[in-house]
mmCIF file of C-alpha atoms in Angstrom:
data_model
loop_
_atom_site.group_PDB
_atom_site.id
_atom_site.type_symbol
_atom_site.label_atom_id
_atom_site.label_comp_id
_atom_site.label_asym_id
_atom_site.label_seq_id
_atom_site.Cartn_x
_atom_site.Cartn_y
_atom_site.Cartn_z
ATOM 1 C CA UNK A 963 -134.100 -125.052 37.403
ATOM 2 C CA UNK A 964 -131.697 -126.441 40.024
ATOM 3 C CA UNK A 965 -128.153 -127.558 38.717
ATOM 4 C CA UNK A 966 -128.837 -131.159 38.471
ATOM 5 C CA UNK A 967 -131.260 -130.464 35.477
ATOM 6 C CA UNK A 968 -128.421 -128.313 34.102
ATOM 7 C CA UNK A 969 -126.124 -131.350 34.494
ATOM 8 C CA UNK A 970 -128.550 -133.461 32.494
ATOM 9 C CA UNK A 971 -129.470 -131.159 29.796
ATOM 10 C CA UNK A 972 -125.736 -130.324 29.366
ATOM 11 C CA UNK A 973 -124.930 -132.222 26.190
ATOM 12 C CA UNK A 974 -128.177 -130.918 24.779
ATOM 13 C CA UNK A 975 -126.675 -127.489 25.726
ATOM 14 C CA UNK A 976 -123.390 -128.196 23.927
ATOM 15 C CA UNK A 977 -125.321 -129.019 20.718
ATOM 16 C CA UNK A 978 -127.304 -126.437 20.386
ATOM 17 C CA UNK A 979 -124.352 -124.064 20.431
ATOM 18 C CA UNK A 980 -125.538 -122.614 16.723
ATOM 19 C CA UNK A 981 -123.508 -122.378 13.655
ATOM 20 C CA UNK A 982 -125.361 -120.453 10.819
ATOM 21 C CA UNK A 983 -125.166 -121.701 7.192
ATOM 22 C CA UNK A 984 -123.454 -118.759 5.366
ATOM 23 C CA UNK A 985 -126.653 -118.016 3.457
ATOM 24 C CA UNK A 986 -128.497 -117.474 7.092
ATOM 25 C CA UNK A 987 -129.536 -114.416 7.964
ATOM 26 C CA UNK A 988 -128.679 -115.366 11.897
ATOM 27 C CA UNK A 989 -125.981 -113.801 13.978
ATOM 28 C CA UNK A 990 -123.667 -116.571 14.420
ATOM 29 C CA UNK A 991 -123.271 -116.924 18.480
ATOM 30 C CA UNK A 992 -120.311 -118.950 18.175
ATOM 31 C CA UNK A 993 -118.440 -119.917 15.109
ATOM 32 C CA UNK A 994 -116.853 -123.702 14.739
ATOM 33 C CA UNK A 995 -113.489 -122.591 16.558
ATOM 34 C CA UNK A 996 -115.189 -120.789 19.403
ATOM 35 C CA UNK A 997 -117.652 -124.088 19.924
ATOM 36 C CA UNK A 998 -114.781 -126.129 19.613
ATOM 37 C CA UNK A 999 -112.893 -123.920 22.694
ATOM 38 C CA UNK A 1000 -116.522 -124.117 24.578
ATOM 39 C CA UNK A 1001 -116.935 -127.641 24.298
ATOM 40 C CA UNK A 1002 -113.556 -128.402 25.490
ATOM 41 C CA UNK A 1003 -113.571 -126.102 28.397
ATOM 42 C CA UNK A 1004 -117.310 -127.685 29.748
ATOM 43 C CA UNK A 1005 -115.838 -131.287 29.293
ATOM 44 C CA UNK A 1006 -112.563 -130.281 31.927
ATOM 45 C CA UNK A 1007 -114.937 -128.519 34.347
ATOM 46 C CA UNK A 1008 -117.731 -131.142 34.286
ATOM 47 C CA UNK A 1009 -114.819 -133.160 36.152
ATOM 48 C CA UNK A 1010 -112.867 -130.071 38.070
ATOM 49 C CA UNK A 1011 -115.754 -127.892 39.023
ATOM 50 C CA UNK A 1012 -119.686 -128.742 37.729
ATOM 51 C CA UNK A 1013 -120.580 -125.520 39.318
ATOM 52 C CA UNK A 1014 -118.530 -123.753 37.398
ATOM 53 C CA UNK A 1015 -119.437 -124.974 34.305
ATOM 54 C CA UNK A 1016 -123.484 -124.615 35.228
ATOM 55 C CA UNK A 1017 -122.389 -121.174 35.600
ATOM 56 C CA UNK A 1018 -120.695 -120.631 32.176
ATOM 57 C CA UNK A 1019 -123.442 -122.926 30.438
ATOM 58 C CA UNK A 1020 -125.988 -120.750 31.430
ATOM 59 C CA UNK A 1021 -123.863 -117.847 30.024
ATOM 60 C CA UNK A 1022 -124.059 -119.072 26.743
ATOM 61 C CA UNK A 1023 -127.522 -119.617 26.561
ATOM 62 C CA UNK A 1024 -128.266 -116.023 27.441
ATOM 63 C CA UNK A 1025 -125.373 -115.477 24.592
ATOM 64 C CA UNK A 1026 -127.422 -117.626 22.198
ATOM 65 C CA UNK A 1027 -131.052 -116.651 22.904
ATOM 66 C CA UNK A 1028 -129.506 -112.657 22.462
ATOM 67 C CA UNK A 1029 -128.326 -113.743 19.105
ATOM 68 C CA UNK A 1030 -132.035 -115.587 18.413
ATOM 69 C CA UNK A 1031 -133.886 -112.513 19.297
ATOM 70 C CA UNK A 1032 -131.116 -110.141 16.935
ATOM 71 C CA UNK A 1033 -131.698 -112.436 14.269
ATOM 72 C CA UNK A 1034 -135.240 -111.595 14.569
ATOM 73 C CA UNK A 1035 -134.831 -108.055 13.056
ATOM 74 C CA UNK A 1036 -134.879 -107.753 9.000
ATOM 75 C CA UNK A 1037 -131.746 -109.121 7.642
ATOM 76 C CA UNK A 1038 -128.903 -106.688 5.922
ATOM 77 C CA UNK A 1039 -130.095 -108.573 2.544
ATOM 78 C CA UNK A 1040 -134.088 -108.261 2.437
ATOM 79 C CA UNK A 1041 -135.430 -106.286 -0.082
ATOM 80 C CA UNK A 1042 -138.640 -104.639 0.911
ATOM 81 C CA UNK A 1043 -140.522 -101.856 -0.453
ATOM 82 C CA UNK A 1044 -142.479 -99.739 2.684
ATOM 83 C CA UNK A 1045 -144.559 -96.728 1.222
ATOM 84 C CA UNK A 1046 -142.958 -96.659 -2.518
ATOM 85 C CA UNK A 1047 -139.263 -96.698 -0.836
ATOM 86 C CA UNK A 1048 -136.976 -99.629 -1.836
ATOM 87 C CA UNK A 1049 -134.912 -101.238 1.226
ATOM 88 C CA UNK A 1050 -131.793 -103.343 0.003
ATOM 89 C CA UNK A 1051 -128.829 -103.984 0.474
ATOM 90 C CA UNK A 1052 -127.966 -101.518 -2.570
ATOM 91 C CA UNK A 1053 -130.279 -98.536 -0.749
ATOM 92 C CA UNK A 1054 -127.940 -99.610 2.432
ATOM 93 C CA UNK A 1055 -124.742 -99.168 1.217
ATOM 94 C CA UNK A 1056 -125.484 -96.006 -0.692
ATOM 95 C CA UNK A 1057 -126.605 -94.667 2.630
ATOM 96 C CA UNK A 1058 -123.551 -95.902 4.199
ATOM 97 C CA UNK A 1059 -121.502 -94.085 1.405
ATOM 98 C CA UNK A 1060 -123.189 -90.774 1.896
ATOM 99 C CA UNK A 1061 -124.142 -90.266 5.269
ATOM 100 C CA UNK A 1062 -122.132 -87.472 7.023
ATOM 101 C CA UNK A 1063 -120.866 -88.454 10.452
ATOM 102 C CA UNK A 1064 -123.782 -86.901 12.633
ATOM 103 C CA UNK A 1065 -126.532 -88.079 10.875
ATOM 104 C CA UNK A 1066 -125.849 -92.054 10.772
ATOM 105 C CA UNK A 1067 -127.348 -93.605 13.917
ATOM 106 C CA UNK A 1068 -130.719 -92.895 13.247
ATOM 107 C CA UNK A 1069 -130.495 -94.332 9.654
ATOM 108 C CA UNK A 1070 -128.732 -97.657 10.709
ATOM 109 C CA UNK A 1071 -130.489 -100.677 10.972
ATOM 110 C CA UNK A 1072 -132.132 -101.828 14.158
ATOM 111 C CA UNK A 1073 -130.003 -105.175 14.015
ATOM 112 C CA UNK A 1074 -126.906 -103.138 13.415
ATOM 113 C CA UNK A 1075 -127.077 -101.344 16.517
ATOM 114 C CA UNK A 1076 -128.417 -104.206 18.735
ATOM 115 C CA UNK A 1077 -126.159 -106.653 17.455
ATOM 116 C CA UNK A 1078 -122.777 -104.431 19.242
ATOM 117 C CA UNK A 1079 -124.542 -105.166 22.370
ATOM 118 C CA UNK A 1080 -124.602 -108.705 21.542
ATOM 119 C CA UNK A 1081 -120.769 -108.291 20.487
ATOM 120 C CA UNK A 1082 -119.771 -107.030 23.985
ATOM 121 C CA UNK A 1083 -121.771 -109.838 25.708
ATOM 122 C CA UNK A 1084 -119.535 -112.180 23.552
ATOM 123 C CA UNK A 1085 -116.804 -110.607 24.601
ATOM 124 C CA UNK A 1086 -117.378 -110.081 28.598
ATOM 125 C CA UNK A 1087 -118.367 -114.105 28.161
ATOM 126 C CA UNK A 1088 -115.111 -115.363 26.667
ATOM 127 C CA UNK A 1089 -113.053 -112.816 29.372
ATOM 128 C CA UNK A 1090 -114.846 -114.684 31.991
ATOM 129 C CA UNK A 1091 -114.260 -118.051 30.267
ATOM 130 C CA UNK A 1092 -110.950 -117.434 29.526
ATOM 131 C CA UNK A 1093 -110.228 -116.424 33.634
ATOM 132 C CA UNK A 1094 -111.461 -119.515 34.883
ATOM 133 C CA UNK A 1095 -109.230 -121.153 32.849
ATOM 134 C CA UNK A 1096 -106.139 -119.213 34.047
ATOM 135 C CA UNK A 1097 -107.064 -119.786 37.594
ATOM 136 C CA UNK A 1098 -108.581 -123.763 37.103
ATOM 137 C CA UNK A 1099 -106.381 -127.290 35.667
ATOM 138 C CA UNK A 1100 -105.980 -125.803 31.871
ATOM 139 C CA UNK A 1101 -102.327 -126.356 30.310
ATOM 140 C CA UNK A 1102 -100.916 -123.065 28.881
ATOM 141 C CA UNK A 1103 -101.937 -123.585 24.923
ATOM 142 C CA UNK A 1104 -105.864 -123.872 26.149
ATOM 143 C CA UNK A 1105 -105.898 -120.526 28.087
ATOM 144 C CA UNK A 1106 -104.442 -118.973 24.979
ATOM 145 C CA UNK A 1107 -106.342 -120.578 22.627
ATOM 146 C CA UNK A 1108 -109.671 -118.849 24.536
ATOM 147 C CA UNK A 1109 -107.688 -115.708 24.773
ATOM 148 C CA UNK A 1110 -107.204 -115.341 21.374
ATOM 149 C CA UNK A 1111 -110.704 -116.143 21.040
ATOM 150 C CA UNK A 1112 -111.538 -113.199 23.279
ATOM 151 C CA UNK A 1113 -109.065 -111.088 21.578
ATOM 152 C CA UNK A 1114 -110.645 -111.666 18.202
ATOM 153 C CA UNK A 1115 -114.401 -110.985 19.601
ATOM 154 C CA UNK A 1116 -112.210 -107.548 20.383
ATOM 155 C CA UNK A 1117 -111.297 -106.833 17.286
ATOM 156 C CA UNK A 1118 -114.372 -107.769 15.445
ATOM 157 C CA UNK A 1119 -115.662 -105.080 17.651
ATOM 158 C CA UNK A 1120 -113.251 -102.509 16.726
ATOM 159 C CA UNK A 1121 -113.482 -103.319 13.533
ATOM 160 C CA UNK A 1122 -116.928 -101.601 13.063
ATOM 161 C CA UNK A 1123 -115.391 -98.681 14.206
ATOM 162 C CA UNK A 1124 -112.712 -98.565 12.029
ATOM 163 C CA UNK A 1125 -114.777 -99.180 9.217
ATOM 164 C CA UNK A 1126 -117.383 -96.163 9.993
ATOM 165 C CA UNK A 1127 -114.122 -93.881 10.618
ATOM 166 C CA UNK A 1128 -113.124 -94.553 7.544
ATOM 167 C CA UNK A 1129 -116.623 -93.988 5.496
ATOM 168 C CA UNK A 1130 -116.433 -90.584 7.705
ATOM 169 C CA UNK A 1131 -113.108 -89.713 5.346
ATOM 170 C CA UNK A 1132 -114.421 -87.700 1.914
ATOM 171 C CA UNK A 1133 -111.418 -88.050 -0.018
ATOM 172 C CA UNK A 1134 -111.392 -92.209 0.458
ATOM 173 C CA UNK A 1135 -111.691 -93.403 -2.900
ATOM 174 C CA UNK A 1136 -115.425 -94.154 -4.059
ATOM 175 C CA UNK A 1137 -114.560 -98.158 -4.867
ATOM 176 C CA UNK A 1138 -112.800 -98.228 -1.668
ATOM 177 C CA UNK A 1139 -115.800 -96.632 0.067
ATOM 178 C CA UNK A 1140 -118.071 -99.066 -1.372
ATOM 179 C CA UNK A 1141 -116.508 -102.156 -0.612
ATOM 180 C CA UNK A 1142 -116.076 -100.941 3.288
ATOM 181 C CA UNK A 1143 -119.488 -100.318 3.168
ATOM 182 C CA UNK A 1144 -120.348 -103.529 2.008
ATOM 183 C CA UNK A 1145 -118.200 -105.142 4.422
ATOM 184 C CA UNK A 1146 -119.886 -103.511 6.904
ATOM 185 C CA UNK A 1147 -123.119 -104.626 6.208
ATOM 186 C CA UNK A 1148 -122.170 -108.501 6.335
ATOM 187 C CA UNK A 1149 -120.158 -107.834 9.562
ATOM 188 C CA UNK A 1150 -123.842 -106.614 11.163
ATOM 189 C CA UNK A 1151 -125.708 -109.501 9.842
ATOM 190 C CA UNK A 1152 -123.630 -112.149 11.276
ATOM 191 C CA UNK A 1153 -121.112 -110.064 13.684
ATOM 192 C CA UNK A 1154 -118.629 -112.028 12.035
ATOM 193 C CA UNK A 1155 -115.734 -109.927 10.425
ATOM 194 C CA UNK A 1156 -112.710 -111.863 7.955
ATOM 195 C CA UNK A 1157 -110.592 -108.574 7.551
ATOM 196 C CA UNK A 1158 -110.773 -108.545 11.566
ATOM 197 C CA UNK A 1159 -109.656 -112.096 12.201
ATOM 198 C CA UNK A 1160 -106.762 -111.056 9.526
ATOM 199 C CA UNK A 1161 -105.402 -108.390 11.523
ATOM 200 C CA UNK A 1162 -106.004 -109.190 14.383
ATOM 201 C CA UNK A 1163 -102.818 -111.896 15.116
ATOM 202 C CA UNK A 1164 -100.796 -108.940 13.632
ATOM 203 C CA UNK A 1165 -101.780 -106.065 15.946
ATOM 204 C CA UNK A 1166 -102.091 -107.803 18.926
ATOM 205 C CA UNK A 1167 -98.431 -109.454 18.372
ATOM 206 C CA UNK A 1168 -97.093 -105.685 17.993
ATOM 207 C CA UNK A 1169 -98.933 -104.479 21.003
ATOM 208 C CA UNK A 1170 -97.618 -107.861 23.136
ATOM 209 C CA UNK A 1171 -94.109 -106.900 21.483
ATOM 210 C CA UNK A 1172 -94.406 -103.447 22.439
ATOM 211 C CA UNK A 1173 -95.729 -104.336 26.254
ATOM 212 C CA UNK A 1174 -91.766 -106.436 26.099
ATOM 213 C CA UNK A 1175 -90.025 -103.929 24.508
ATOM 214 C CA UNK A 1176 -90.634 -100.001 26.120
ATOM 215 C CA UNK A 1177 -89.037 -98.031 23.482
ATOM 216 C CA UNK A 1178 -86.747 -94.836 24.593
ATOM 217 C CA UNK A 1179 -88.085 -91.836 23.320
ATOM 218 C CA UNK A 1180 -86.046 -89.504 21.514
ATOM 219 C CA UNK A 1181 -83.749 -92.266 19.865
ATOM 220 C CA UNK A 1182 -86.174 -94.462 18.613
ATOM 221 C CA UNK A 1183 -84.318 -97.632 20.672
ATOM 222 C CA UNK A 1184 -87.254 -100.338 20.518
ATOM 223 C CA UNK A 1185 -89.148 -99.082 17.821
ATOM 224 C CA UNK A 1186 -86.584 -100.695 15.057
ATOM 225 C CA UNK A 1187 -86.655 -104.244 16.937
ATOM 226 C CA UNK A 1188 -90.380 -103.423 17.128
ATOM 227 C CA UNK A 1189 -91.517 -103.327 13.678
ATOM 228 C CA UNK A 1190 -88.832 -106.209 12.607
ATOM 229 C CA UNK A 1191 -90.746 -108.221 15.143
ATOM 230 C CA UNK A 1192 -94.095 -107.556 13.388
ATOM 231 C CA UNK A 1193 -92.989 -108.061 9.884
ATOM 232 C CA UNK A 1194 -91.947 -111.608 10.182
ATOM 233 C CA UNK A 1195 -95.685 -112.063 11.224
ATOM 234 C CA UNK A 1196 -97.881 -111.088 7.627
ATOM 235 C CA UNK A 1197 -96.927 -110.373 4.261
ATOM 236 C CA UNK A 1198 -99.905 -108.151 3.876
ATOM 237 C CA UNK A 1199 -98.160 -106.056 7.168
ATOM 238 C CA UNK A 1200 -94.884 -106.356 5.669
ATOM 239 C CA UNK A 1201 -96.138 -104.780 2.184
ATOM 240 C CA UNK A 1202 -98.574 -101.877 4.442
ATOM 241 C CA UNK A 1203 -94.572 -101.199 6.336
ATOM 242 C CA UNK A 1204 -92.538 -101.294 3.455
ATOM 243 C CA UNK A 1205 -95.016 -98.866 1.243
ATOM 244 C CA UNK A 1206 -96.899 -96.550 3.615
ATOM 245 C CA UNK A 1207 -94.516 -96.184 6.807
ATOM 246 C CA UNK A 1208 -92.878 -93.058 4.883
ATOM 247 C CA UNK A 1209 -96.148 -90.912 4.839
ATOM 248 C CA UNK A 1210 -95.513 -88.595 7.647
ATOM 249 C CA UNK A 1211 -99.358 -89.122 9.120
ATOM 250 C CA UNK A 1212 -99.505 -93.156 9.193
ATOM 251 C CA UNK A 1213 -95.526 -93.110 10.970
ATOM 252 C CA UNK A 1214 -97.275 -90.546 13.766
ATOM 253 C CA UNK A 1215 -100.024 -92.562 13.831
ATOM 254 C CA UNK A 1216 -97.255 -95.957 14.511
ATOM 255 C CA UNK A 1217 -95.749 -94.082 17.259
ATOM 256 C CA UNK A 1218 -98.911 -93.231 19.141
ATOM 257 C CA UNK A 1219 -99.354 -96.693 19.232
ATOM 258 C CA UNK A 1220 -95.942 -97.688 20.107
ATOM 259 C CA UNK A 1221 -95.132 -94.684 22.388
ATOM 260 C CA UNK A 1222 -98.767 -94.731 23.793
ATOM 261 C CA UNK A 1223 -98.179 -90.931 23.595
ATOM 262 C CA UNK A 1224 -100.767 -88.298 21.418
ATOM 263 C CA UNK A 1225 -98.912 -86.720 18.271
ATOM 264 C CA UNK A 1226 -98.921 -83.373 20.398
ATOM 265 C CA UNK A 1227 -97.269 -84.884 23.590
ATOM 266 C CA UNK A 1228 -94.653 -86.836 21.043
ATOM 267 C CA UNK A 1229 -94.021 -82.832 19.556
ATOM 268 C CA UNK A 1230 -93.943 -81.183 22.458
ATOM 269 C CA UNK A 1231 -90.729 -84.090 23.643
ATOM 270 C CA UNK A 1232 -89.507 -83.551 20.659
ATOM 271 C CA UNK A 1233 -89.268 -79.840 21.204
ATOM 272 C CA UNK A 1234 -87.635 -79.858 24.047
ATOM 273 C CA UNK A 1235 -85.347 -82.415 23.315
ATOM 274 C CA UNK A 1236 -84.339 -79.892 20.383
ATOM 275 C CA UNK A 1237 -84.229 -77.512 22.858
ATOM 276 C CA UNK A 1238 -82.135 -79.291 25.377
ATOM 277 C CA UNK A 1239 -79.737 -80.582 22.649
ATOM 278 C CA UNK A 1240 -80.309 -83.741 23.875
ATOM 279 C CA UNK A 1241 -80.676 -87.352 22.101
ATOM 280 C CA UNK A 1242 -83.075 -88.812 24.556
ATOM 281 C CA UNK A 1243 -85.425 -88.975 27.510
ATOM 282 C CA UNK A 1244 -86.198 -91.139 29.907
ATOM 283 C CA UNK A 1245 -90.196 -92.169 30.637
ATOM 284 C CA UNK A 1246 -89.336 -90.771 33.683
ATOM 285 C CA UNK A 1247 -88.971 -87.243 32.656
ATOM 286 C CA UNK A 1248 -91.593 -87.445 30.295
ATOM 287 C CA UNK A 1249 -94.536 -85.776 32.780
ATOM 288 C CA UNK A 1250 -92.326 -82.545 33.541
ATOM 289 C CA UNK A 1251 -92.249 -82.206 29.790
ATOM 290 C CA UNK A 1252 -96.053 -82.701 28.807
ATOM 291 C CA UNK A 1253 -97.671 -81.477 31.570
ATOM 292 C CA UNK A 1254 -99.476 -84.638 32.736
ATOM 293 C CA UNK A 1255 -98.837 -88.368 33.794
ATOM 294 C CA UNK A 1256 -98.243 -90.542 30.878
ATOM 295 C CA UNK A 1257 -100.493 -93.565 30.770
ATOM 296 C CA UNK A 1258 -98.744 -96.736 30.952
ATOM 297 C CA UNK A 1259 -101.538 -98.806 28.617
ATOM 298 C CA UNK A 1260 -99.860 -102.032 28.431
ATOM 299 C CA UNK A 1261 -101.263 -105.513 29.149
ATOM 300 C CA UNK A 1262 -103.203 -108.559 28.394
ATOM 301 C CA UNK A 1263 -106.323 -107.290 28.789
ATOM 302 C CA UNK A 1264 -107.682 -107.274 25.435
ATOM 303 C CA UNK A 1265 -109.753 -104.070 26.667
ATOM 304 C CA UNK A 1266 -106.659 -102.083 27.162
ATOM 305 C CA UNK A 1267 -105.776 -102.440 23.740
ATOM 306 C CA UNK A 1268 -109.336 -101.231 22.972
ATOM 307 C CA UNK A 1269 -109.450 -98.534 25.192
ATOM 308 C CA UNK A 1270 -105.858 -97.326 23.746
ATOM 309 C CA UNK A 1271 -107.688 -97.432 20.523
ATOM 310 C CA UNK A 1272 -110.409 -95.364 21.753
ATOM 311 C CA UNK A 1273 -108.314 -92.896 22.837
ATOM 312 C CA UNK A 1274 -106.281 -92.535 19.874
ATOM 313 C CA UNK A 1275 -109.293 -92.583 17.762
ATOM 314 C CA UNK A 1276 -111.012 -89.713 19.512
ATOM 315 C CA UNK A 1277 -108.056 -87.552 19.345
ATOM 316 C CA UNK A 1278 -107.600 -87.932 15.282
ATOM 317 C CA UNK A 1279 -111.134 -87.540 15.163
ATOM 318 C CA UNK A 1280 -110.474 -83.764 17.474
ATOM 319 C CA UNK A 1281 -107.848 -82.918 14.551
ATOM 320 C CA UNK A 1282 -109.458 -83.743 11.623
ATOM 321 C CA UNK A 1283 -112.663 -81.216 12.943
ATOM 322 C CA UNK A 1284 -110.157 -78.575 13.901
ATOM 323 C CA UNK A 1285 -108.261 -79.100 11.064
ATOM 324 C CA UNK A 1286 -105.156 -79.639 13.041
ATOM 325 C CA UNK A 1287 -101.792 -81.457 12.021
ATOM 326 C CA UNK A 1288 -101.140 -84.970 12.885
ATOM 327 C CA UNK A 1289 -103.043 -88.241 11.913
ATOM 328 C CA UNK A 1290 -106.307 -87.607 11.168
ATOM 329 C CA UNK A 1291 -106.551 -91.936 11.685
ATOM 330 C CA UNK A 1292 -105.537 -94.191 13.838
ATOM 331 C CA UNK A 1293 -102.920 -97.042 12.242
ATOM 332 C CA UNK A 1294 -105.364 -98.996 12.518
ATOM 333 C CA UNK A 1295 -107.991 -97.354 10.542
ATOM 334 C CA UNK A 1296 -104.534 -96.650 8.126
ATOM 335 C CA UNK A 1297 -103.989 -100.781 7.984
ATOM 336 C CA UNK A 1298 -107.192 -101.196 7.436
ATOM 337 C CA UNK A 1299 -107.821 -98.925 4.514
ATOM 338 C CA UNK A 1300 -104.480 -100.356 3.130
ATOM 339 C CA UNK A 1301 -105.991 -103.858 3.415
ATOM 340 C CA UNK A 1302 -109.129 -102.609 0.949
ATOM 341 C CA UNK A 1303 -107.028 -100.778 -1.539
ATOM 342 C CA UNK A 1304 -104.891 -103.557 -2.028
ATOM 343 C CA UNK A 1305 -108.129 -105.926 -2.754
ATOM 344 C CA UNK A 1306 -109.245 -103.803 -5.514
ATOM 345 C CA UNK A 1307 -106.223 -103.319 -6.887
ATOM 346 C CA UNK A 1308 -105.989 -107.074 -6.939
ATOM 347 C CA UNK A 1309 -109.971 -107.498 -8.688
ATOM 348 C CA UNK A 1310 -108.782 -105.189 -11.216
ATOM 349 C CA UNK A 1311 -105.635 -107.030 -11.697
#
């Protein structure tokens, strides 16, 4: 197909973009915001730069047909019966609830795990999108507006693996565990998470803040300004600050993600600054103290958020095996699990 038969069949493009009814078993390729954004950005570069836009249009096709071919795969909700053994979305989230850590993948269903891939296409096609706007005729609100799209694709992401972390902890409570479990399920049929689009303005306005504001180790300057910052942002943050930030593990687990430090690295500074008798350190000085170059994870890049995440996650996950001190979680998984507890307690209510 050359481009002029893209150019023609754009607008049929455009409408085609799906939306699934919330009773559709279909991933949902783009929700109305994100087909909003798209729309937008192909009617500026049908005028700037039809190439361009040929180029991102057939993007999002591939994006769609993905999601088509996903959707193909049983949905979370069928109830089936194979050999005498039920399939629902009951026998699903019992499995979900029980399952030790090593032994999920092979249970999961087939949509589950093809529909991250799909997840990270949508992702890797809104970072493209949203660098041709930076670098094309798009006022400043526009390029954020597809940021924040691309941010929230992020945390959708992230969100699965904060919610299999947490079915991974045996003393969460069982009503907790369930309704996790069920969240899960509905984020895998339509890759659409709510709890994710909550949090995510929150987190990524603390990790922008902290990018501004470095904070000096040893006398906490920064972290104060820090969380005051954030809790003018969400009452449900404000609440998660006001009643959780005392338990020793979830205020670790806030300054690995301020500090961009492990617990152990934070420890062994602390140490020495006992040791030293003095109030403070400089990032400088921080390498002669821990042995190694501390990584400077800061950014726009919604994947260095993601990849600090990582990071932190796999290290919690190295002390809760070895039965080590320090959070076991990373705040986010700690948010999270806040954000579920306080539901219930409100259904009970």
């Amino acid at each position: 197909m050359d481009s002029s038969q893209l150019y023609t069949g754009m607008d049929s493009v455009i409408e085609s973009l799906k939306t699934a009814e919330p009773q559709s078993s279909d991933i949902i390729a783009l929700n109305t915001q994100e087909r909003e954004l798209i729309n937008r950005f192909f009617e500026t570069m049908r005028i700037h730069s039809p190439e361009t836009m040929v180029g991102v249009a057939a993007r999002i096709m591939d994006l769609e047909r993905l999601s088509v071919a996903i959707s193909r795969y049983p949905s979370m909700y069928e109830q089936t019966s194979f050999y005498g053994q039920e399939r629902s979305i009951r026998t699903l989230i019992d499995t979900l609830c029980t399952l030790n850590e090593g032994g999920k993948l092979l249970f999961l269903p087939t949509k589950a795990i093809l529909g991250q891939g799909f997840l990270v296409a949508k992702f890797h096609a809104f970072s493209a999108i949203t660098k041709v706007a930076q670098k094309s005729f798009f006022p400043d609100q526009s390029v954020e507006e597809l940021r924040q799209a691309t941010v929230n694709v992020m945390f959708t992401l992230m969100a699965e693996d904060v919610y299999m972390s947490l079915l991974n902890d045996p003393n969460l409570r069982g009503d907790v565990r369930h309704d996790i479990a069920a969240s899960l399920a509905d984020l895998w049929e339509h890759r659409l998470d709510p709890h994710a689009c909550s949090i995510a303005p929150v987190l990524d306005a603390v990790w922008a803040a902290r990018n501004r504001i470095v904070p000096n180790f040893g006398t906490m300057i920064g972290t104060s300004e820090l969380l005051l910052l954030s809790i003018e942002l969400d009452e449900t943050w404000n609440r998660f600050i006001a009643e959780r930030i005392a338990v020793p593990e979830i205020a670790s687990s806030m300054e690995e993600f301020l500090f961009g430090l492990s617990y152990e690295d934070i420890s062994l500074i602390r140490t020495e600054l006992k040791n030293r008798k003095k109030p403070a350190v400089g990032r400088d000085e921080i390498a002669g103290i821990i042995g190694h170059e501390a990584e400077q994870k800061t950014g726009e890049d919604p994947r260095v958020f993601y990849q600090a995440y990582t990071t932190r996650r796999n290290n919690a996950n190295a002390r809760k095996k070895m039965m080590l001190k320090g959070p076991w979680k990373t705040l986010e998984d700690y948010y999270m699990q806040f954000i579920f507890e306080k539901n219930r307690e409100q259904k009970k209510s």
